[in-house]
Coordinates of C-alpha atoms and ligand atoms in Angstrom, one line a residue:
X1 CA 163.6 118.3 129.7
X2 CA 163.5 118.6 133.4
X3 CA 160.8 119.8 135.1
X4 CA 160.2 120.6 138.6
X5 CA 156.6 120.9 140.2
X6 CA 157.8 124.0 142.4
X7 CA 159.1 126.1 139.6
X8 CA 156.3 125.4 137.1
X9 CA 153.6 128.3 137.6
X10 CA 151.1 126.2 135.1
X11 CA 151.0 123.0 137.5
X12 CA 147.8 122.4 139.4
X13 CA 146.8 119.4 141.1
X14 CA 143.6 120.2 140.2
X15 CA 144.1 119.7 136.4
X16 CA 144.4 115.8 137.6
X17 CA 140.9 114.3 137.8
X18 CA 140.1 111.7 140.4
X19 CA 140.5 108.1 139.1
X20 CA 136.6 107.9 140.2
X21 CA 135.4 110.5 138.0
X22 CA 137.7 109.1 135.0
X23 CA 135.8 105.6 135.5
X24 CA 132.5 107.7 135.9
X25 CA 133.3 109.5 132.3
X26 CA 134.1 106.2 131.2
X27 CA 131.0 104.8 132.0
X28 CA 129.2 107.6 130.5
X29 CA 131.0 107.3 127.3
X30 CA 130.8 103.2 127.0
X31 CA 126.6 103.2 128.5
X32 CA 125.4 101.9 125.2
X33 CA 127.7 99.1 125.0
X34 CA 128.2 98.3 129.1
X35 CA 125.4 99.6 130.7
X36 CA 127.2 100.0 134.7
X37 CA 124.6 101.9 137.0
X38 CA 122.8 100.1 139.8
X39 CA 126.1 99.0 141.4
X40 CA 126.9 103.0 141.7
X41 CA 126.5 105.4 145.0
X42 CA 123.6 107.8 144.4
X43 CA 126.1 110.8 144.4
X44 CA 127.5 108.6 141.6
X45 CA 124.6 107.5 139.5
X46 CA 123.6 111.7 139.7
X47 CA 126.9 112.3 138.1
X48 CA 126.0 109.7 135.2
X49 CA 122.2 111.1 134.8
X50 CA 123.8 114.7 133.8
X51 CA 125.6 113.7 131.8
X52 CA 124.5 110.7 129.4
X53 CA 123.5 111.1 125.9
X54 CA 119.7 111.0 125.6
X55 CA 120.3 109.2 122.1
X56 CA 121.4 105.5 123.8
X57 CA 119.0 103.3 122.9
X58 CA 115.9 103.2 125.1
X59 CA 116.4 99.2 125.5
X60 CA 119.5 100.1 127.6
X61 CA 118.3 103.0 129.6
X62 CA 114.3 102.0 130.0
X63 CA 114.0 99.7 133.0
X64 CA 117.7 100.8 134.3
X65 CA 117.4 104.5 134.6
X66 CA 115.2 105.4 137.4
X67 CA 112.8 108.8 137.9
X68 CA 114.8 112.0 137.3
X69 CA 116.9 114.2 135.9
X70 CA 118.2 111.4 133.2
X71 CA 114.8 111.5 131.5
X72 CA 113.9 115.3 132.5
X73 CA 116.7 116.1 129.6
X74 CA 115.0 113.8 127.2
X75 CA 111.7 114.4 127.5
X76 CA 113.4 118.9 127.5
X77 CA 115.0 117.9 124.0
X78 CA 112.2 116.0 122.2
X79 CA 109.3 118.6 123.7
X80 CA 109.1 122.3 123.8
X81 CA 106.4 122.6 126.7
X82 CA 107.0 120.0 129.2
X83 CA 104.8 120.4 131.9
X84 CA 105.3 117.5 134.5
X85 CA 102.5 118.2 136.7
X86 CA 100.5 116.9 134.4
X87 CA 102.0 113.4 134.7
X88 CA 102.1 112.9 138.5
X89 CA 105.3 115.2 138.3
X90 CA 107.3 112.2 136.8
X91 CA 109.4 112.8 134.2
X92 CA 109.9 109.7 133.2
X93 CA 105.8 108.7 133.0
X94 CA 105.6 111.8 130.8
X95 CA 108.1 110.6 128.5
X96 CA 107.1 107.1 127.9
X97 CA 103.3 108.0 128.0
X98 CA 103.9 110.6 125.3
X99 CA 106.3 108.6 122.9
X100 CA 103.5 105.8 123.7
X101 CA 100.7 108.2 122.3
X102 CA 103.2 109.6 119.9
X103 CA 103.7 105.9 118.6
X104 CA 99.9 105.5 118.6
X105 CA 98.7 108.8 116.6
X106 CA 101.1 107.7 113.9
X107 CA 99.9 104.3 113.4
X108 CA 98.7 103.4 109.6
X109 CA 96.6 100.2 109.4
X110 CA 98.5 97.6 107.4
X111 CA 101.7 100.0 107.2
X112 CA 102.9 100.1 110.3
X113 CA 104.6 97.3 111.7
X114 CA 102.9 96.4 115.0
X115 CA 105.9 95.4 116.3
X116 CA 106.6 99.1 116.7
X117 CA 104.1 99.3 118.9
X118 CA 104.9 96.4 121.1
X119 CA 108.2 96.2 121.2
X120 CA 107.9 99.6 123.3
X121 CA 105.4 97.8 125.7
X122 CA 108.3 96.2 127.8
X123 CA 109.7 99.2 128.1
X124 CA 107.1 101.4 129.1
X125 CA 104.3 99.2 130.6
X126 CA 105.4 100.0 134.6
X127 CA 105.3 103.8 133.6
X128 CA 102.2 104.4 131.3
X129 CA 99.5 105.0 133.7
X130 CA 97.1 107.2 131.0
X131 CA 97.0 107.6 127.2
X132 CA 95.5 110.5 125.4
X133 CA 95.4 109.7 122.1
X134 CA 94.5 112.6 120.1
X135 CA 94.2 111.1 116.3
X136 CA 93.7 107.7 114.8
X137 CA 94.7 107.2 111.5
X138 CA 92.1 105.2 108.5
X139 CA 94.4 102.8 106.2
X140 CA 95.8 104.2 103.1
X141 CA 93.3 104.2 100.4
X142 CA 94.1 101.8 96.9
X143 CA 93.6 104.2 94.7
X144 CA 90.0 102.9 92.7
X145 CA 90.6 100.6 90.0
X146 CA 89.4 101.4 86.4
X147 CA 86.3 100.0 85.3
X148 CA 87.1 98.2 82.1
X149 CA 85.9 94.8 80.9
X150 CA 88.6 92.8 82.8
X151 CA 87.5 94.4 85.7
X152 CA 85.5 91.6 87.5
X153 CA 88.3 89.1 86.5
X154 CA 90.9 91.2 88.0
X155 CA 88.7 91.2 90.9
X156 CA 88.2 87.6 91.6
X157 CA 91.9 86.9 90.6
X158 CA 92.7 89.9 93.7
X159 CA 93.3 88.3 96.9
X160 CA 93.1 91.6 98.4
X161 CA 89.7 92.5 100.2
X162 CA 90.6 95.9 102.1
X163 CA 92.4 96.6 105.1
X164 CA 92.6 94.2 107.6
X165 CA 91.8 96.9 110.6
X166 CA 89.9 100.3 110.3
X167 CA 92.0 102.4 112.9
X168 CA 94.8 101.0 115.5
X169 CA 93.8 97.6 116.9
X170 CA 93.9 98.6 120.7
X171 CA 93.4 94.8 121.3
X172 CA 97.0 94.2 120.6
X173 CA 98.3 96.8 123.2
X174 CA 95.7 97.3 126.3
X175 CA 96.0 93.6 128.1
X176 CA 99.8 94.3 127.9
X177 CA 99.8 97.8 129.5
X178 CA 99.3 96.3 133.3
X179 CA 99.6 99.9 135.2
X180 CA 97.2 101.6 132.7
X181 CA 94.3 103.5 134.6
X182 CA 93.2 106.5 132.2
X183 CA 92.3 106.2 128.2
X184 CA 91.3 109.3 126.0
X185 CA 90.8 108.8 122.7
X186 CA 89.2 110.5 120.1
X187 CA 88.9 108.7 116.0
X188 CA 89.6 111.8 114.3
X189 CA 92.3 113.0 112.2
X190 CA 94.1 116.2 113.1
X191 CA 95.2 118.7 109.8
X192 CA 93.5 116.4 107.3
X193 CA 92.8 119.5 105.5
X194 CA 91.9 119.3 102.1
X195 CA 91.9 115.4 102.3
X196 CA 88.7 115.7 104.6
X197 CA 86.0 113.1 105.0
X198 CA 83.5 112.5 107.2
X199 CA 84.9 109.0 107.6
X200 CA 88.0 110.4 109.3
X201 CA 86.1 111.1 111.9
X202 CA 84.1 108.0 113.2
X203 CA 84.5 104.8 114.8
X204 CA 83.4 101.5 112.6
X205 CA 81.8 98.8 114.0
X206 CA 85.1 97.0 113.6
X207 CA 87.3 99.3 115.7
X208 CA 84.1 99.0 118.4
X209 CA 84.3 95.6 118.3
X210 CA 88.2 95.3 119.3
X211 CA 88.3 98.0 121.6
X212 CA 85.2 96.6 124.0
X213 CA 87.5 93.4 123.6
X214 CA 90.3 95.7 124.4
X215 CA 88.5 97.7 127.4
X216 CA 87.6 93.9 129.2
X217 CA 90.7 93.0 129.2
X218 CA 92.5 96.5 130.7
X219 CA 91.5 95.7 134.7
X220 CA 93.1 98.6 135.6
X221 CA 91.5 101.1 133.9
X222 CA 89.8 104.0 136.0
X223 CA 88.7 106.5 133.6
X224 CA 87.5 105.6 129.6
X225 CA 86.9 109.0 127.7
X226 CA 85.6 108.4 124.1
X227 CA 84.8 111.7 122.5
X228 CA 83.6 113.0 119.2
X229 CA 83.7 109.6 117.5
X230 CA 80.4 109.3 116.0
X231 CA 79.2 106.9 118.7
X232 CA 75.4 105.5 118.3
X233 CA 73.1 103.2 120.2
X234 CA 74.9 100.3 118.5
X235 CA 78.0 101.0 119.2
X236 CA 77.3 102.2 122.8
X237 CA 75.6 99.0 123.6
X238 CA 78.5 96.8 122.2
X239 CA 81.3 98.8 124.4
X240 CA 78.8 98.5 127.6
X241 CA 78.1 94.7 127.4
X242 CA 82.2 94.6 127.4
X243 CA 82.8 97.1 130.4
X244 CA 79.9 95.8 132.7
X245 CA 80.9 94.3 136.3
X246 CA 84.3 96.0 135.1
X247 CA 86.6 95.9 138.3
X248 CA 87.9 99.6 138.6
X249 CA 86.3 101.7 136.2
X250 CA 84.8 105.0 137.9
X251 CA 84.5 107.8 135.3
X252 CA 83.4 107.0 132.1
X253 CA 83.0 110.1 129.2
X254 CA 81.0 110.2 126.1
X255 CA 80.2 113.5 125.3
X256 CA 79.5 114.7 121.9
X257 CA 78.7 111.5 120.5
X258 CA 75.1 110.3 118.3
X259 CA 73.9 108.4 121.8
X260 CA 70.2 107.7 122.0
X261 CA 67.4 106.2 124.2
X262 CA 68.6 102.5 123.6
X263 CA 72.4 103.6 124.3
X264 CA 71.2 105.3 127.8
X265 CA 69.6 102.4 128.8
X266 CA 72.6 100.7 128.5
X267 CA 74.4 103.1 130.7
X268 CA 72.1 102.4 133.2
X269 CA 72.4 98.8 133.3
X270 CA 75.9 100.1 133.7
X271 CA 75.4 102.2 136.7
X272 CA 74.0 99.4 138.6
X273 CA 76.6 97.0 138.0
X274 CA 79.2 99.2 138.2
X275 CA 80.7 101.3 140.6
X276 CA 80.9 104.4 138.4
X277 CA 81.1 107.9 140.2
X278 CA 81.9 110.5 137.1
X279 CA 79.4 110.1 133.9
X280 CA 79.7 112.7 131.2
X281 CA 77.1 112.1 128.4
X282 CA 77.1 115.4 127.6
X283 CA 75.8 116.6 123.9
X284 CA 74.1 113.4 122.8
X285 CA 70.7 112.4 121.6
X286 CA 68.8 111.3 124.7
X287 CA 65.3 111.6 125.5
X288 CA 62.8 111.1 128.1
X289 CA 63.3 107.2 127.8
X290 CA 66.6 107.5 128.1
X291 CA 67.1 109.7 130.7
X292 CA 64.1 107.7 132.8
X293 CA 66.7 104.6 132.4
X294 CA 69.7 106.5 133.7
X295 CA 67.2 108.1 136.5
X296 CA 66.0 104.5 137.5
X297 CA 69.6 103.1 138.0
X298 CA 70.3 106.4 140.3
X299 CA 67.7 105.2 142.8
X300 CA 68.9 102.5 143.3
X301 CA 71.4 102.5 145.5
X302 CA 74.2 103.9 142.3
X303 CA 77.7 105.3 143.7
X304 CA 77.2 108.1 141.3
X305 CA 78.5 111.7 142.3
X306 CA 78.2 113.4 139.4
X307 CA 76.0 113.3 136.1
X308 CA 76.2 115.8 132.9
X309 CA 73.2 115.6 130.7
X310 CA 73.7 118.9 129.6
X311 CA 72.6 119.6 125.4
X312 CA 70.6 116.5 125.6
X313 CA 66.9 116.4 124.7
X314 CA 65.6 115.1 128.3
X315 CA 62.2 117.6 128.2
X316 CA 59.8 117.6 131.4
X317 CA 59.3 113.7 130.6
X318 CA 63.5 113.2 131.5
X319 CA 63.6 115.8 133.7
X320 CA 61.1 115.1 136.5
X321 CA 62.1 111.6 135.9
X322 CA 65.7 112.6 136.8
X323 CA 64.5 114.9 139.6
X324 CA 62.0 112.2 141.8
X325 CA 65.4 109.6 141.3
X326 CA 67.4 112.0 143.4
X327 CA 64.4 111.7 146.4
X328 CA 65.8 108.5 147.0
X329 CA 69.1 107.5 148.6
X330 CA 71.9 108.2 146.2
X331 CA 75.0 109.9 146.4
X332 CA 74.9 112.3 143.8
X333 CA 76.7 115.8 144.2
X334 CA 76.9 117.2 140.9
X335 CA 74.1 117.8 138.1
X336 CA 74.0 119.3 135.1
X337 CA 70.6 119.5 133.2
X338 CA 71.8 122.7 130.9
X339 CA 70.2 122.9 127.5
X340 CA 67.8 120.0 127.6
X341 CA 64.5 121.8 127.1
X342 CA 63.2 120.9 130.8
X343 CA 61.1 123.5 131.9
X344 CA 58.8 124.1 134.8
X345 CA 57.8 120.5 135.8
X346 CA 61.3 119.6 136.3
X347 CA 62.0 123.2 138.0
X348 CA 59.2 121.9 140.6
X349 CA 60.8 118.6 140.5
X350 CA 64.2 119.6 141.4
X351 CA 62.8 122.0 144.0
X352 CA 61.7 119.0 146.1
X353 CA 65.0 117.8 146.3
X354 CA 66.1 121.1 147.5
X355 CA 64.0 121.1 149.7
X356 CA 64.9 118.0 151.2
X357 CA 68.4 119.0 151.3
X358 CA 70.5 115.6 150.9
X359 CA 74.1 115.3 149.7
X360 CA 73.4 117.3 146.2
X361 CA 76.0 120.3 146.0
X362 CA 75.7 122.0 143.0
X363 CA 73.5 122.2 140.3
X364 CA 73.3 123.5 136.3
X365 CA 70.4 124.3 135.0
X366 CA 71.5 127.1 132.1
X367 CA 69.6 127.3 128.9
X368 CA 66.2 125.7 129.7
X369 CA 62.8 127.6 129.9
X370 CA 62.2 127.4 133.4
X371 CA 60.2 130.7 133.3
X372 CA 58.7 132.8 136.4
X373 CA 57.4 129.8 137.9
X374 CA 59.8 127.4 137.9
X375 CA 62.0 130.2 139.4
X376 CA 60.2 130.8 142.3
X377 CA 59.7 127.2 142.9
X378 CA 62.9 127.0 142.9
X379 CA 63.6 130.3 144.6
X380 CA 61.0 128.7 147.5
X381 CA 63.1 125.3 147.8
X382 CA 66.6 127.6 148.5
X383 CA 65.3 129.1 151.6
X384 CA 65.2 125.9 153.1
X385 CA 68.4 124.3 151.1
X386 CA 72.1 125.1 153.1
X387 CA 73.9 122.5 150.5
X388 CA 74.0 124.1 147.6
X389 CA 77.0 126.4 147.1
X390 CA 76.7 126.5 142.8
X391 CA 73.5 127.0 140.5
X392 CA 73.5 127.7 137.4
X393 CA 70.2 129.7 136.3
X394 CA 71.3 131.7 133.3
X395 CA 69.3 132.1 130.2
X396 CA 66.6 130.3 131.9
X397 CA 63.9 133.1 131.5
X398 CA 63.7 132.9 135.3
X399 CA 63.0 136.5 137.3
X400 CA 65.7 138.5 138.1
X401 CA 64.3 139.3 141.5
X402 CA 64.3 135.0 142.2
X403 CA 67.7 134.8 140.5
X404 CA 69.2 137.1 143.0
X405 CA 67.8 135.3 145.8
X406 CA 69.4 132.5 144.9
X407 CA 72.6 133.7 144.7
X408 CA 72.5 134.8 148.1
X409 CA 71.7 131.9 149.5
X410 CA 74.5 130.1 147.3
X411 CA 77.1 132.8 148.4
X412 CA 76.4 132.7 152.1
X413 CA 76.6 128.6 151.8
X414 CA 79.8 128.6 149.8
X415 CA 81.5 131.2 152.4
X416 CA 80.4 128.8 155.4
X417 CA 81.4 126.1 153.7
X418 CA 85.0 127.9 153.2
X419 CA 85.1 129.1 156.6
X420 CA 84.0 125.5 157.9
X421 CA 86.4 123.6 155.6
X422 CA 89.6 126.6 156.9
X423 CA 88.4 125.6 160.4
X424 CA 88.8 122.2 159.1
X425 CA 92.1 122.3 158.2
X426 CA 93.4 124.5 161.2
X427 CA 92.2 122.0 163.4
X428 CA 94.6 119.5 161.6
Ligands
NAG501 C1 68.9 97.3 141.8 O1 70.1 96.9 141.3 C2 70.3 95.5 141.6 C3 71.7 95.2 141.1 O2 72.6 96.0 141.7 C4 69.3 94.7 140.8 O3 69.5 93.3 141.1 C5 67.9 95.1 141.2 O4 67.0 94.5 140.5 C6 67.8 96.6 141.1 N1 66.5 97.0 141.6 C7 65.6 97.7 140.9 C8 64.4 98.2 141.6 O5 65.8 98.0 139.7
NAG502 C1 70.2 99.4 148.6 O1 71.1 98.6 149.3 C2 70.6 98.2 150.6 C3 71.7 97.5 151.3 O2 72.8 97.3 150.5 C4 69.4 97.4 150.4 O3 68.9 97.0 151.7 C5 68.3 98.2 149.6 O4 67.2 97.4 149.4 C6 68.9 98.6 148.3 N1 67.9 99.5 147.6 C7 67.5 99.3 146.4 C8 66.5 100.2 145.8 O5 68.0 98.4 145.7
NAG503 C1 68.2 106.4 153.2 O1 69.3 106.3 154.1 C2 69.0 106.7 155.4 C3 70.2 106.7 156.2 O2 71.3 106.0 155.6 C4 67.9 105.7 155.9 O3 67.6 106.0 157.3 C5 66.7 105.7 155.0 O4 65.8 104.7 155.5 C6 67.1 105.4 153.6 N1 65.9 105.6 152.8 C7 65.6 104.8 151.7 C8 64.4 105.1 151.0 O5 66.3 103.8 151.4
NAG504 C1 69.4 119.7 156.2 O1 70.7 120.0 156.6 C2 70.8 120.6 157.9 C3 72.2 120.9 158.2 O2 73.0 119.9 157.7 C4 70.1 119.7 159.0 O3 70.1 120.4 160.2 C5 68.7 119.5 158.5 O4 68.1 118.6 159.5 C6 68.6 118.9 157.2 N1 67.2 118.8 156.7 C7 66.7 117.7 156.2 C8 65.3 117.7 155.8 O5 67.4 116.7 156.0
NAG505 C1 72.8 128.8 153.5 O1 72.2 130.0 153.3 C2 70.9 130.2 154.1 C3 70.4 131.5 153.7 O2 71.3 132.5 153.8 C4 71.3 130.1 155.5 O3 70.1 130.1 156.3 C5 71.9 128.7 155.8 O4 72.3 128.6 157.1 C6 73.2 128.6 154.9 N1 73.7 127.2 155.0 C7 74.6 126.8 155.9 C8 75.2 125.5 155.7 O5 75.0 127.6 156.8
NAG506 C1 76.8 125.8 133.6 O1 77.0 125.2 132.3 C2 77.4 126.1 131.3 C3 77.5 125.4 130.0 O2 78.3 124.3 130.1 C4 78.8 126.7 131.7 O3 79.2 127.6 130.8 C5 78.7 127.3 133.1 O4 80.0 127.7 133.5 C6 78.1 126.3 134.1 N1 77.9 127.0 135.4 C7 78.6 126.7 136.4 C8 78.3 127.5 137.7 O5 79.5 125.9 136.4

């Protein structure tokens, strides 16, 4: 049949797509098999982000597909919150750090293959910068043998002497993630429910042993968290002999943990070899020889800015200890002494420093027995202090008329120290 353009009211040039955009589907279509991207324009490569399937294979799309919208869409499909602030606002950092961690939390000693584990590194070592590993799994228990009488033959005839690792083996991965600069990790294991046992919930020697190794070899690690993981003196020891003269660590974290005296000493050893700025030993088991350690590395010359000791057992003995350190030069900005049963000695301590205002900003000293004294020591010390603009002085069986006091002076700093830093940034 004939058919002439003019006299055909269905006819649209529209409904003819460019030859470009045909190739462009194309492409789309064909990605897993002929991967054609960096020789596109940028208007073109947005068209091909849009629209490609966020099942091709990650080998293809990993170290092709740059930052954007490509890996905004996978990381939308696989998550329900997705909040890419928290990952320097790259959505393609969030999505390899959290199939990373996702890989990690899932891992089973002697099950898991660790090849599933490192055949992602090539992928994903340029964009994993932190991992927050929130569960380490223990090795599937053999289920306990019968006690008969061929027991001890079967035994010696068994090869088999337990698992070859206690948790993942972070020795494998860390020396291969070169951009890596924050680790969180907890040994704990999340909805164990009625399966629970204490065990789930502690590092072994054995995992401490690899992960020090582990930690030495990661030089471009900036911040080591290691939380609720049953860490002692031993253990503490054994991961600070690996991480001392370490190149770039600054913040190091481990709160609620079983450290004592001999771990704190450790520590500070590390504070004088290291450059560290942030330590959180928060909720431990350190005493007045401990804490004197930590305080003797802080006066001398330690880059320290701030220091959480809070729900330790430091007493006057840790206390003053911690309070004549900061007399001499250091640069600490941020203390927190709460819950450690310090009392008016170390109120009288601390009031020296005030006193002598130097670079120390704010200051915790909730849920000690300072009592009247200590609070007007302390009360004393603020009239003289302008650097202070946060302290901390509840449940400290101080008087209300001292607390007040205090306040003000804190207030009026902080508002100076707004208006000064506005001025600041108006004069920019
Ligand atoms: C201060 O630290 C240095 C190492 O940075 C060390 O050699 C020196 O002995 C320490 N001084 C004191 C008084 O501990
Ligand atoms: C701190 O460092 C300075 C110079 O770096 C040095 O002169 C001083 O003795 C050091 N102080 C201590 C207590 O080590
Ligand atoms: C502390 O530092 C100041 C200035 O940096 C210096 O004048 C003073 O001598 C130092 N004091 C001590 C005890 O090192
Ligand atoms: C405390 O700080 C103020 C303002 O910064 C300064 O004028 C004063 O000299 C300082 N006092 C001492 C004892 O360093
Ligand atoms: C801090 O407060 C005190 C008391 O109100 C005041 O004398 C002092 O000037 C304030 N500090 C600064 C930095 O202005
Ligand atoms: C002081 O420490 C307690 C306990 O950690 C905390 O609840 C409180 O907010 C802290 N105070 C300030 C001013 O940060």
């Amino acid at each position: 049949m004939r058919r002439i353009i003019a006299e055909d009211p269905d006819w649209s040039l529209v409904v003819v797509p460019c030859l470009s955009n045909l190739c462009l589907q194309s492409i789309v279509r064909n990605f897993e098999e002929k991967p054609i991207f960096r020789a596109l324009t940028p208007v073109q490569k947005a068209f091909v982000q849009e629209r490609l399937s966020t099942s091709v294979p990650l080998h293809v799309t990993a170290n092709l597909i740059g930052d954007g919208v490509y890996w905004k869409r996978c990381c939308e499909q696989r998550w329900d919150l997705c909040d890419v602030s928290l990952y320097g606002n790259s959505w393609k950092q969030m999505f390899f750090e959290r199939q990373m961690e996702h890989i990690i939390e899932l891992f089973i000693p002697d099950v898991t293959e660790s090849s599933a584990v490192l055949g992602m590194v090539p992928l994903c070592k340029n964009y994993v910068k932190r991992l927050e590993i929130s569960q380490l799994l223990p090795p599937i228990k053999e289920p306990q043998k019968e006690e008969d009488e061929y027991g001890s033959e079967l035994a010696s005839e068994n090869e088999y002497d337990g698992p070859s690792m206690d948790h993942f083996d972070f020795n494998i991965l860390l020396n291969k993630l070169t951009n890596l600069e924050e680790l969180h990790l907890v040994y704990s294991v999340k909805q164990c429910g009625m399966n629970f046992e204490w065990e789930m919930f502690e590092m072994t020697d054995r995992d401490c042993e690899s992960l020090a190794k582990a930690l030495k070899s990661c030089k471009t690690l900036k911040l080591l968290r290691l939380h609720q993981s049953h860490i002692e003196d031993k253990k503490c020891r054994m991961l600070v002999k690996c991480l001392l003269d370490h190149p770039s660590l600054r913040e190091l974290d481990f709160s609620h943990n079983l450290i004592g005296d001999k771990g704190a000493r450790a520590i500070g050893k590390l504070l004088t070899r290291n450059k560290l700025e942030t330590l959180n030993m928060c909720d431990n088991d350190i005493r007045g020889p401990g804490a004197k350690a930590i305080a003797h590395a802080l006066s001398n010359n330690s880059t320290l800015v701030s220091l959480n000791l809070r729900l330790n057992r430091l007493r006057d003995e840790g206390g003053e200890a911690i309070g004549k350190a900061l007399l001499n030069n250091n640069s600490l900005r941020h203390l927190h002494l709460g819950g450690n049963e310090v009392t008016r000695p170390t109120a009288i301590a601390l009031s020296k420093v005030l006193v002598q205002n130097n670079t120390l900003k704010s200051i915790n000293l909730s849920c000690n027995n300072l009592g009247v004294d200590g609070g007007r020591a302390l009360e004393e010390a603020m009239s003289h202090n302008t650097g202070i603009t946060e302290c901390d002085l509840r449940l400290t069986e101080v008087d209300e008329q001292s607390v007040s006091f205090i306040n003000q002076v804190v207030w009026t700093n902080q508002s100076l120290e707004q208006k000064r830093r506005a001025q600041e940034s108006k004069a920019k």
